[in-house]
Coordinates of C-alpha atoms in Angstrom, one line a residue:
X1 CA 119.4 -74.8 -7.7
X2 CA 121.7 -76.0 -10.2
X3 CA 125.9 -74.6 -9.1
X4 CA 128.0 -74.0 -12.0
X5 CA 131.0 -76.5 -12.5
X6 CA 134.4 -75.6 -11.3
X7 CA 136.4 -75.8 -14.4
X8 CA 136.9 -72.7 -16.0
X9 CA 137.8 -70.1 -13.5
X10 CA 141.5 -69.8 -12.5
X11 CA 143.0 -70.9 -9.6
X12 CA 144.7 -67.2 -9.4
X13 CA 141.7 -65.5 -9.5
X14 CA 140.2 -67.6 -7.1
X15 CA 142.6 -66.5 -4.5
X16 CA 142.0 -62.9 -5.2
X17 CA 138.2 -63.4 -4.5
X18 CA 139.5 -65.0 -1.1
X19 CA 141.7 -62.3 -0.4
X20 CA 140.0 -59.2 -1.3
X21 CA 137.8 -58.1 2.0
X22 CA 134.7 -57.5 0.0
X23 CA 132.7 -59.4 2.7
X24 CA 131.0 -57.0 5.3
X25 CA 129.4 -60.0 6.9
X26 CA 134.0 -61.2 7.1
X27 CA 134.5 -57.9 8.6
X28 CA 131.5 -58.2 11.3
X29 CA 132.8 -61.8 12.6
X30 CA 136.1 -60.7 12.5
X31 CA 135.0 -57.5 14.6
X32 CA 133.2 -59.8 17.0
X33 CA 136.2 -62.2 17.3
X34 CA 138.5 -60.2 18.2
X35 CA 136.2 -57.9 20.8
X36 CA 135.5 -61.4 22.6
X37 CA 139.7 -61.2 23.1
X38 CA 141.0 -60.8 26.7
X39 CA 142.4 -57.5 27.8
X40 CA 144.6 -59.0 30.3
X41 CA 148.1 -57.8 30.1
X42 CA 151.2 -59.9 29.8
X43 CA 153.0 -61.0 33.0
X44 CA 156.8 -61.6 31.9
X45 CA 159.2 -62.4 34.6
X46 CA 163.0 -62.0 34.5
X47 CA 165.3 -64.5 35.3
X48 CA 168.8 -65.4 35.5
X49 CA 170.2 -68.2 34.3
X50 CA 173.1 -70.3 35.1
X51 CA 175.9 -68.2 33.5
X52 CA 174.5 -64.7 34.6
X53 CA 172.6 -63.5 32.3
X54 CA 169.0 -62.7 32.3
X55 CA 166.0 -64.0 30.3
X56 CA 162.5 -63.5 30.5
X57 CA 159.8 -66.0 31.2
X58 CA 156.2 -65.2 29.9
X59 CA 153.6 -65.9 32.7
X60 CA 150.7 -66.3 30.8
X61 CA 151.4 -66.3 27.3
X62 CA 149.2 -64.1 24.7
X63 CA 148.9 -67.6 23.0
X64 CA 147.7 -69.5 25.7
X65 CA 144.9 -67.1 26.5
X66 CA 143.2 -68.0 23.3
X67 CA 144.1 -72.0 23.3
X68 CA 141.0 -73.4 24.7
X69 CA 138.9 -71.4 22.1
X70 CA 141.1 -72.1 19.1
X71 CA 140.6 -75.8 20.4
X72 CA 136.7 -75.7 20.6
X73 CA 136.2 -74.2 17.2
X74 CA 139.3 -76.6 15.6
X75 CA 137.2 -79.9 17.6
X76 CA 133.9 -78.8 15.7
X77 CA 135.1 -77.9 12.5
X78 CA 137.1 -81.7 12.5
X79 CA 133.6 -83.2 13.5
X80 CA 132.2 -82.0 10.5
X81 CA 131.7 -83.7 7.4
X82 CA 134.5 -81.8 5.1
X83 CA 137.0 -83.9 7.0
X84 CA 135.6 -86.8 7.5
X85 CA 136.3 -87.3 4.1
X86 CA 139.2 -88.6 2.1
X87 CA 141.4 -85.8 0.8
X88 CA 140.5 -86.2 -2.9
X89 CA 137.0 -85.9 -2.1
X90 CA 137.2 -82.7 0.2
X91 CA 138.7 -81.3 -3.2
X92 CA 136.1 -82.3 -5.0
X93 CA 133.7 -81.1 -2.2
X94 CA 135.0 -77.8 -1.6
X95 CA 135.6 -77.1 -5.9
X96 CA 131.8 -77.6 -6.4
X97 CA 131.2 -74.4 -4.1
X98 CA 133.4 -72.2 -6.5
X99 CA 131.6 -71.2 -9.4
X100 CA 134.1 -70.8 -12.6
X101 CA 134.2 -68.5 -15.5
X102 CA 136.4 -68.4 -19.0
X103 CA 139.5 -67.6 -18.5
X104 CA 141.0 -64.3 -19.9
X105 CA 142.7 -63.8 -23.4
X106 CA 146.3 -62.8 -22.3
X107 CA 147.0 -61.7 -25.9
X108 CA 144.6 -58.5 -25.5
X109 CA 143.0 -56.9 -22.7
X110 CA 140.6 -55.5 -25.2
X111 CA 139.6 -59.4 -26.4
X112 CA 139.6 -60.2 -22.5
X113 CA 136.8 -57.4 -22.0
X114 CA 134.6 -59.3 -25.0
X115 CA 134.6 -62.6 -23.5
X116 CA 134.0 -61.4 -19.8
X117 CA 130.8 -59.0 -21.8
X118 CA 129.8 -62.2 -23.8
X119 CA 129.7 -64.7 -20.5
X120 CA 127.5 -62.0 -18.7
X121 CA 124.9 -61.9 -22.1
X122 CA 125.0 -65.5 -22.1
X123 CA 123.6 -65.8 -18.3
X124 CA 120.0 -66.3 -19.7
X125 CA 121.3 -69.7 -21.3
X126 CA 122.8 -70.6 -18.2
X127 CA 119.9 -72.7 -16.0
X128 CA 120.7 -70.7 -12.7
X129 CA 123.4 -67.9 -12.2
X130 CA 123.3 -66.6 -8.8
X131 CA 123.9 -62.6 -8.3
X132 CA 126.7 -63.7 -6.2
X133 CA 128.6 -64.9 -9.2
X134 CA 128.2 -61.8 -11.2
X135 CA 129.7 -60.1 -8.3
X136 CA 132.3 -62.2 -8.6
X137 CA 132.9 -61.2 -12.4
X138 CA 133.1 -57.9 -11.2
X139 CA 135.3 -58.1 -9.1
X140 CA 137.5 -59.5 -11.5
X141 CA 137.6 -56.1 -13.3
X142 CA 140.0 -54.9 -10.6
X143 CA 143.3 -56.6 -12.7
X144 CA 142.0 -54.5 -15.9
X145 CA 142.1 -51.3 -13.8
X146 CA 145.5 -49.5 -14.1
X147 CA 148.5 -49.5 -12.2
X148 CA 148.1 -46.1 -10.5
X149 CA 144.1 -46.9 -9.5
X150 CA 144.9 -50.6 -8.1
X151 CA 147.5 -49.1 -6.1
X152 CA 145.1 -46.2 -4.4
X153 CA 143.0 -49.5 -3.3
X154 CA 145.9 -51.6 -2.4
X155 CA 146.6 -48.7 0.4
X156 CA 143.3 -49.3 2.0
X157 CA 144.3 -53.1 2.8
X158 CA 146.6 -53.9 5.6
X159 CA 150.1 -55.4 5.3
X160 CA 149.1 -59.0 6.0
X161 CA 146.6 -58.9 3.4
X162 CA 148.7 -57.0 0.6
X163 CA 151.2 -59.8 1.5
X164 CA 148.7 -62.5 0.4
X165 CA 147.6 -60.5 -2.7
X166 CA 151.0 -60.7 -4.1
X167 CA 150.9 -64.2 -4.0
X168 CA 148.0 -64.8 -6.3
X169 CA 149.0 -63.2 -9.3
X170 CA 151.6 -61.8 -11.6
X171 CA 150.9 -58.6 -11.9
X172 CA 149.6 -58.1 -7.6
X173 CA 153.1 -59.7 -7.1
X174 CA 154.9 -56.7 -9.0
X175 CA 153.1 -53.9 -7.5
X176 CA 152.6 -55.2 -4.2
X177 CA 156.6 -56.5 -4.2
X178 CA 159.2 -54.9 -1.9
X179 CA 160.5 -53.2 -4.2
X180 CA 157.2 -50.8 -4.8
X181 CA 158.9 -48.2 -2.8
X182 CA 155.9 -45.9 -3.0
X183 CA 153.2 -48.3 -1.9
X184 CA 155.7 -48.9 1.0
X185 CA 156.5 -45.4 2.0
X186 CA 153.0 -44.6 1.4
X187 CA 152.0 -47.4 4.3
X188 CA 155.5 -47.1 6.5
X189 CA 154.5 -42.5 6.6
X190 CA 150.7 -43.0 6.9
X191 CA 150.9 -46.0 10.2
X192 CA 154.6 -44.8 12.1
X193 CA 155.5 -41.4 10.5
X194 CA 152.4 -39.3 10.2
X195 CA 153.8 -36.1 10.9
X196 CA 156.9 -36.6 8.3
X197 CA 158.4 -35.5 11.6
X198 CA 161.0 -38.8 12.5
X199 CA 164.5 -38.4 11.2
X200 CA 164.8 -42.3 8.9
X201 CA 167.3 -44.4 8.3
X202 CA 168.8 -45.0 4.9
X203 CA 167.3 -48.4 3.9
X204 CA 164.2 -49.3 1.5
X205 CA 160.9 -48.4 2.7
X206 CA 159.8 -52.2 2.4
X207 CA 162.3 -53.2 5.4
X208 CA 161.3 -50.0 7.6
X209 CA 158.1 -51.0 7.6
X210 CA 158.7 -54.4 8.0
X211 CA 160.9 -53.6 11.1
X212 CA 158.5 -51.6 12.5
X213 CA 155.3 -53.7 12.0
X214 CA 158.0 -56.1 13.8
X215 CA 158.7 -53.9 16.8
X216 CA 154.7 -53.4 17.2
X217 CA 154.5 -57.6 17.2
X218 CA 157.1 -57.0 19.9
X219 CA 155.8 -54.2 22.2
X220 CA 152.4 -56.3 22.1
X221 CA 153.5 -59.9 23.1
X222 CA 157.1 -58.6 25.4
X223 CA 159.6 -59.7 23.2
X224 CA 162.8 -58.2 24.9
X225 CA 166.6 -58.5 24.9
X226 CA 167.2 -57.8 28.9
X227 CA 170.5 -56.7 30.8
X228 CA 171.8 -54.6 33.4
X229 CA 174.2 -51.8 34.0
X230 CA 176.5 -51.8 37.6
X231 CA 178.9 -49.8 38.8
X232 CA 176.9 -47.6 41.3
X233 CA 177.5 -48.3 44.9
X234 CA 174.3 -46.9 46.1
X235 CA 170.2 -46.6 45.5
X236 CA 170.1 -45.4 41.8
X237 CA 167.1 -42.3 42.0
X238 CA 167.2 -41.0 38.4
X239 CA 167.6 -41.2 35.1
X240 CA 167.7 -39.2 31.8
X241 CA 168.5 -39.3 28.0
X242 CA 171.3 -37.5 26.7
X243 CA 171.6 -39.1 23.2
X244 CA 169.9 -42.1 20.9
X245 CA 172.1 -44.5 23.0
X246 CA 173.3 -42.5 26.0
X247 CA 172.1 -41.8 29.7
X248 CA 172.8 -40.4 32.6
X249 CA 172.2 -41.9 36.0
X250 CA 172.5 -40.1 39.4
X251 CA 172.5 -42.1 42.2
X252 CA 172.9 -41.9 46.3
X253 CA 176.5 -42.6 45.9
X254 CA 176.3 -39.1 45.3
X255 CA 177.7 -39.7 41.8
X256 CA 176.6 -39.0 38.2
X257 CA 177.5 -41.9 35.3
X258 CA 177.3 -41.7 32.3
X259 CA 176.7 -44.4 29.6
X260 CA 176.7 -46.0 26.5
X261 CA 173.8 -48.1 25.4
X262 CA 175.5 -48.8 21.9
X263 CA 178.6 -51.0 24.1
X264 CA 177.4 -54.2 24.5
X265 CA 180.6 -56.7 24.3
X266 CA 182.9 -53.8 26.5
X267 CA 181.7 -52.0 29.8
X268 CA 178.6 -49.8 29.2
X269 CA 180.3 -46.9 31.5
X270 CA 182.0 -43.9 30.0
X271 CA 182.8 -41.9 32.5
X272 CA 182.1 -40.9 36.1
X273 CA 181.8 -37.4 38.3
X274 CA 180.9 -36.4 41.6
X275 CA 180.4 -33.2 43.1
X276 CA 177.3 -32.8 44.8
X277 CA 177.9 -33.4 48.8
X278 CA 174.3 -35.2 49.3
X279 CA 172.3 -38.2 47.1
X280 CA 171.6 -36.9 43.6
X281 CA 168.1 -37.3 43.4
X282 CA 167.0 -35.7 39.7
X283 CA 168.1 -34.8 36.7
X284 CA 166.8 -32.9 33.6
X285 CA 168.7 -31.8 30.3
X286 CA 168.2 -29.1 27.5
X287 CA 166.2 -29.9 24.4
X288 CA 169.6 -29.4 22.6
X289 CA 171.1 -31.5 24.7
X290 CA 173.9 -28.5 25.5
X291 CA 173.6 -28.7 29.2
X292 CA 172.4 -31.1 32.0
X293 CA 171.0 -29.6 35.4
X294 CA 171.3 -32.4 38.6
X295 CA 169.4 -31.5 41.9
X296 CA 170.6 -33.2 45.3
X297 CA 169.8 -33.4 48.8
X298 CA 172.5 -30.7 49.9
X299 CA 169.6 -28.4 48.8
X300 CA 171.8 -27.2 45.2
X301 CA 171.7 -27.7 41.9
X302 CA 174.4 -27.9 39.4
X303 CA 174.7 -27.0 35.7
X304 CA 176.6 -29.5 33.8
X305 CA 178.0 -29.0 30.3
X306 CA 177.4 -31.6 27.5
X307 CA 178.6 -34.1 26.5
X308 CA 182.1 -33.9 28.8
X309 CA 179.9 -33.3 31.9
X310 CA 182.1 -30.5 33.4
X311 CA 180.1 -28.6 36.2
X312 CA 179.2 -24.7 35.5
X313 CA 177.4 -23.4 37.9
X314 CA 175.9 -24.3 41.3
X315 CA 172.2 -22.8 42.2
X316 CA 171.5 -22.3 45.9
X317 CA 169.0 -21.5 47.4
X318 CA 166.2 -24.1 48.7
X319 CA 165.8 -24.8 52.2
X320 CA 165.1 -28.4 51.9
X321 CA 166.5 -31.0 49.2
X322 CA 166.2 -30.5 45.6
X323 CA 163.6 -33.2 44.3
X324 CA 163.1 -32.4 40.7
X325 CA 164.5 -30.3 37.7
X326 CA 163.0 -29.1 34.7
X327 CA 164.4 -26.9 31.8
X328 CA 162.7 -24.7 30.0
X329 CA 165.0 -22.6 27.1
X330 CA 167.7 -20.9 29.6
X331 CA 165.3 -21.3 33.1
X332 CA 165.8 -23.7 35.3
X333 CA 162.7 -25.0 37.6
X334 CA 163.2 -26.7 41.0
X335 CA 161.0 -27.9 43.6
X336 CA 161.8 -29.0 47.0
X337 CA 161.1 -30.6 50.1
X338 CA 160.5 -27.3 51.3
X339 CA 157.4 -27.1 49.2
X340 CA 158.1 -24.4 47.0
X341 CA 158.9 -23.9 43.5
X342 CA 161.8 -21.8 42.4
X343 CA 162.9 -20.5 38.8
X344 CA 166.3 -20.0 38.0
X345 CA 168.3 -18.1 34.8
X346 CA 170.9 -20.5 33.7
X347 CA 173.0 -17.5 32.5
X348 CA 173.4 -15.8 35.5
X349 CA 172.6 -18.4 38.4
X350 CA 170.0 -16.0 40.1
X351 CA 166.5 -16.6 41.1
X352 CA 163.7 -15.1 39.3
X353 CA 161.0 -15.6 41.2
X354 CA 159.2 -18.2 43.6
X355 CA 156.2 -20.2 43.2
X356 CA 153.9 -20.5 46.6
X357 CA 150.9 -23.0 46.9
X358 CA 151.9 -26.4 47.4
X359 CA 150.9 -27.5 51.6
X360 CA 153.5 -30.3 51.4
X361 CA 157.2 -31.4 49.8
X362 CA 156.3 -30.6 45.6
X363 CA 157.9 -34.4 44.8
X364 CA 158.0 -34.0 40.5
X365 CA 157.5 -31.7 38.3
X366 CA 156.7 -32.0 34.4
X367 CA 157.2 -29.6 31.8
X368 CA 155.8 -28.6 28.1
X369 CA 156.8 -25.3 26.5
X370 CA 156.1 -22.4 28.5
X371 CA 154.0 -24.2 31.2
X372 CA 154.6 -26.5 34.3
X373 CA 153.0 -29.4 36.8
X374 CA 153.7 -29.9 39.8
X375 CA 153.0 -33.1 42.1
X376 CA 153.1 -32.7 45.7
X377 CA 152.7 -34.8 49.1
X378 CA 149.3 -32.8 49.3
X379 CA 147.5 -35.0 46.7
X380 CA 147.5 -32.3 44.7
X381 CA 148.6 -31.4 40.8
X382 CA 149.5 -27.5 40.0
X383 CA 149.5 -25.8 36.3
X384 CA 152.5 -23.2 37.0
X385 CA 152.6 -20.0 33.6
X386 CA 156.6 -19.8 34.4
X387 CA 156.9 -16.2 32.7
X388 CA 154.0 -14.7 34.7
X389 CA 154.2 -17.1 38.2
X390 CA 150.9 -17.5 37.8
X391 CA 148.9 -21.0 39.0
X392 CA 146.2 -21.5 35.9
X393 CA 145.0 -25.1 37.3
X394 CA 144.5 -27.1 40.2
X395 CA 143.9 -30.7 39.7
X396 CA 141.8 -32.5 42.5
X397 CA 141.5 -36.4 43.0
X398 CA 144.1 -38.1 44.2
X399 CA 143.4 -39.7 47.9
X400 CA 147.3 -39.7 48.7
X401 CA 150.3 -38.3 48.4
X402 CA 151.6 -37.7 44.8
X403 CA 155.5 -39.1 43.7
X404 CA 155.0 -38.7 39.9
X405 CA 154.2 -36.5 36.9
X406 CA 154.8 -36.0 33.2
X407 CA 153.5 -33.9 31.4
X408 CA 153.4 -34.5 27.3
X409 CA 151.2 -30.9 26.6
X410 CA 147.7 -32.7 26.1
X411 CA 147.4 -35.2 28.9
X412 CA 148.6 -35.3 32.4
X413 CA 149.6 -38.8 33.9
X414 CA 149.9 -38.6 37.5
X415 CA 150.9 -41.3 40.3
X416 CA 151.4 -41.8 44.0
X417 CA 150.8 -43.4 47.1
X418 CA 147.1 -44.2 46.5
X419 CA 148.7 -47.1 43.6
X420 CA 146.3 -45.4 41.1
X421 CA 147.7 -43.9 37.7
X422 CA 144.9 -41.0 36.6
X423 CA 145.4 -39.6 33.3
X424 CA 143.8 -35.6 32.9
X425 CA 142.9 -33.4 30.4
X426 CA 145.2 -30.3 30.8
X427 CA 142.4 -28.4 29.0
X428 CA 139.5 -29.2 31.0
X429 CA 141.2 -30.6 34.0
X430 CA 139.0 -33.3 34.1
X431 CA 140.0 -36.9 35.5
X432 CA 139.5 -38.8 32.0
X433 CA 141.2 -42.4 33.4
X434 CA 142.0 -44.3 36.2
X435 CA 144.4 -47.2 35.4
X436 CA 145.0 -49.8 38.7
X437 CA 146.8 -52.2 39.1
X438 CA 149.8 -51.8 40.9
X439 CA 149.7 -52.7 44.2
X440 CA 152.3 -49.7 46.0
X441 CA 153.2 -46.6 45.4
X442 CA 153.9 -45.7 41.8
X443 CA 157.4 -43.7 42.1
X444 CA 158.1 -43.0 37.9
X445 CA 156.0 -42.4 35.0
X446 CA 157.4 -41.7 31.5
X447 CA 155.6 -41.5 28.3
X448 CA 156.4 -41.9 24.5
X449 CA 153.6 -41.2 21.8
X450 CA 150.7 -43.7 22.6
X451 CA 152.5 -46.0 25.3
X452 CA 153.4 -44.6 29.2
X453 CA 155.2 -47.1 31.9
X454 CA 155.2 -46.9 35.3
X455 CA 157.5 -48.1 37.8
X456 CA 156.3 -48.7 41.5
X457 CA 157.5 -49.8 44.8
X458 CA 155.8 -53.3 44.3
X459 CA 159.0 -54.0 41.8
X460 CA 157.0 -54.1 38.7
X461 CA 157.0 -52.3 35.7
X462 CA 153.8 -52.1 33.8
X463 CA 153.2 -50.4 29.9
X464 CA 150.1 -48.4 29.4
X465 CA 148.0 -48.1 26.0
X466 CA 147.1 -44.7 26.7
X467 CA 144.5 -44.3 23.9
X468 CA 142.8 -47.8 25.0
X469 CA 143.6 -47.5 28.8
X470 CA 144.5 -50.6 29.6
X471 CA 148.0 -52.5 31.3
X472 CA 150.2 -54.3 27.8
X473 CA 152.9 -55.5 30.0
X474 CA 153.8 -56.0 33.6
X475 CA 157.3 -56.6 34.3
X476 CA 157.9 -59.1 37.9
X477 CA 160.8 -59.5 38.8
X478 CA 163.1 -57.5 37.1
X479 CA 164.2 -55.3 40.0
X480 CA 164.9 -56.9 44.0
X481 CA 163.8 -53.8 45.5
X482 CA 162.1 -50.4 44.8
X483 CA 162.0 -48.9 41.7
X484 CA 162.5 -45.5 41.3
X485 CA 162.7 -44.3 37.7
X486 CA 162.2 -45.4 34.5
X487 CA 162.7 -43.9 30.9
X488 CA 160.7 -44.8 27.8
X489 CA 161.5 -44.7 24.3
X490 CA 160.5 -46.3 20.8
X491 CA 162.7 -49.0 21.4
X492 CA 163.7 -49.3 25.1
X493 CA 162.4 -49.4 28.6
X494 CA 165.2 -48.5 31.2
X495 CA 164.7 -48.4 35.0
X496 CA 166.5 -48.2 37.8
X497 CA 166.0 -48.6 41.8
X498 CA 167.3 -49.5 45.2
X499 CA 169.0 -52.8 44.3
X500 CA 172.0 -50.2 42.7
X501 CA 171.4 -51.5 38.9
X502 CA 170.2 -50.3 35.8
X503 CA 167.7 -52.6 33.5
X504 CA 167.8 -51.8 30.1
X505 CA 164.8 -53.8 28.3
X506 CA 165.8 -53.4 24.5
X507 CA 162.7 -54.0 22.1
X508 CA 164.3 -52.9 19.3
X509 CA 167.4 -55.6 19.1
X510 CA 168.5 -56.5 15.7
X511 CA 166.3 -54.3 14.4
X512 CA 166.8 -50.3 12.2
X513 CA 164.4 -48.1 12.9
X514 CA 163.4 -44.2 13.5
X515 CA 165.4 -42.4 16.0

């Protein structure tokens, strides 16, 4: 077979052919690559260093999991003839594989259309032209399409490649250039804002997506900003949001604290209150963030108003400490060591009604609109109807004693003594995963759109892919002791445990994005 010589297609359109994934036989070895990839997670270890502040140390890199590979197929390719050669010839070599075609007029599109129709009724002059260079002529057509067309293809391709494209060409550069706001928002709404639902920052679609496709690099590999928050004198047992960048911590010291993420140079603390006479050992706040409802191990709860956490009302009425606090609209649910249930009206402090069923202490509870779960010491999970009292599930499968729940409406993620994480289908109330690989109890669970982190009494903290099922992250070291809560956002991972700190682990640093 006789190949074409290389002078008469452009360089530019070269690298479009490149590009462009046309290839499905690119896309199957690509496929195969990366399913051959370990699915071990990251082990990232914090230390301090000289001066006091903490750093993290990455165990087993992602990068050196795929070394020894990388160097097998580098050591074959460099054994092959292509560089053996000088560089001038390898040009030569690799040139006499690219088959070349006239380039176009650039004074007419309609002139560049005749030539491309004139080199394809020419082919019978040519001595051999392969059906792999027509498709290559082809595929040229895609710069004579208009603007509006290329743009519905350029939104199948991924960032990395769209990123490339604009470097072969004029006219890829302009539409696939930052300042394309609607190929960007198009991207940046269909990958991170399906639902239109996220509140976004004022800044050009083109850098929220780039900050975001950033935070996802992040997220993957455990690229954090670490410190800690001190001030409590005492076992810190819970946690919860009350703002982008504020918390609340309640903590044996009887105390609640409340702080700001945002402070970094001044003290993080804003303000302190006590008033429970035992360990505060949960907390819960409204979805409109108007009140905030602590339970202790005097057996009450109090209602605290937002944001200048003055105390309201006290609910008594347990036998046994408070051990979680949900809200639902103006009810309040508690469970206790006394292993019942107990639903409260905010408005006028009284007790509605009880809910029976549990054999031991109900240890968490998780809420989602009118519904609740309960976790108890009897292995068991319970679907509560608050309005009716009614138990609609029973969820069997646990060999131990449960310590965590949360509950996201869809998917159940349970944890306890038996160091097993099950995920279950509310609807069915089927057992659909069972992550391991902690190696105590798992006291916290918290979830945030397809991620879910776990705290346990083995001191690590470990990130879940909940669609995939498998461990991203796990976190050594961070805590001394026990850890026993942990919060989860888009950008943050906070936890807190017996060694009386708070470890804020801040993917987000330097970076704008969604609330």
């Amino acid at each position: 077979m006789t190949l074409l010589t290389p002078s008469l297609i452009s360089p530019a359109t070269s690298k479009l052919f490149a590009y462009l994934p046309f290839s499905s036989q690119n896309k199957m070895n690509s496929q195969s690559n990366s399913s051959k990839s370990p699915d071990l997670p990251t082990y990232i270890t914090i230390v301090m260093q000289k001066d006091g502040t903490p750093t993290t140390k990455y165990l087993n890199p992602p990068s050196s999991r795929l070394t020894l590979s990388t160097r097998r197929r580098r050591s074959s390719f460099s054994s092959s003839h292509s560089l053996c050669s000088p560089p001038k010839q390898r040009r030569l070599m690799i040139s006499s594989f690219i088959p070349r075609f006239p380039r176009r007029n650039s004074q007419t599109s309609m002139g560049s259309d005749n030539n491309n129709m004139n080199i394809i009724n020419t082919k019978q002059n040519i001595s051999s032209v392969t059906s792999d260079s027509l498709q290559l002529i082809k595929k040229r057509q895609i710069l004579f399409l208009p603007s509006e067309l290329i743009i519905k293809i350029l939104l199948c391709l991924d960032c990395k490649t769209l990123l490339k494209l604009a470097q072969t060409c004029k006219q890829l550069y302009k539409l696939c250039h930052k300042q394309h706001d609607y190929l960007w928002q198009t991207l940046f709404q269909s990958e991170y804002n399906p639902n239109h639902s996220k509140l976004l920052p004022n800044i050009p679609y083109y850098d929220l997506y780039k900050n975001h496709h950033e935070l996802a690099k992040r997220w993957k590999h455990g690229k954090v900003n670490t410190r800690y928050l001190t001030g409590h004198d005492d076992s810190v047992y819970c946690l919860v949001w009350v703002g982008k960048n504020r918390i609340v911590s309640g903590s044996r010291d009887r105390s609640i604290k409340l702080w700001d993420l945002g402070q970094t140079k001044q003290s993080s603390l804003v303000l302190t209150k006590t008033n429970h006479e035992g360990s505060v050992l949960c907390l819960r706040v409204s979805s409109d963030m108007s009140f905030l409802v602590s339970g202790s191990s005097d057996t009450t709860c109090l209602i605290w108003s937002l944001p200048d956490l003055l105390p309201q009302k006290r609910l008594a009425g347990h036998s046994g400490g408070v051990l979680d606090v949900c809200v639902i609209g103006d009810t309040i649910i508690s469970s206790s060591r006394d292993a019942t249930i107990r639903v409260w009206d905010r408005i006028t402090g009284n007790e509605i009604r009880r809910l029976v069923g549990h054999a031991g202490p109900v240890n968490a509870l998780g809420s989602h609109e009118g519904r609740v779960v309960s976790a108890s010491g009897d292995s068991t999970l319970k679907l509560w109807d608050i309005e009716t009292g009614n138990c609609l599930k029973t969820f069997a499968g646990h060999t131990r004693g449960l310590a965590c729940v949360r509950f996201d409406g869809q998917f159940i993620y349970s944890g306890g003594q038996d160091n097993k994480l099950k995920v279950w289908d509310v609807d069915s109330g089927k057992c659909i995963s069972t992550l391991a690989g902690h190696s105590d109890l798992i006291r916290t669970i918290d979830s945030f759109e397809d991620k879910a982190v776990s705290g346990s009494y083995d001191r690590t903290l470990r990130v879940w892919n909940a669609k995939e099922n498998k461990c991203l992250l796990s976190f050594q070291s961070g805590h001394s002791s026990w850890i026993f809560n942990c919060l989860l956002s888009r950008t943050k991972i906070i936890s807190a445990g017996q060694d009386k700190r708070i470890m804020v682990l801040d993917f987000g640093y330097d970076l704008i994005t969604m609330d």
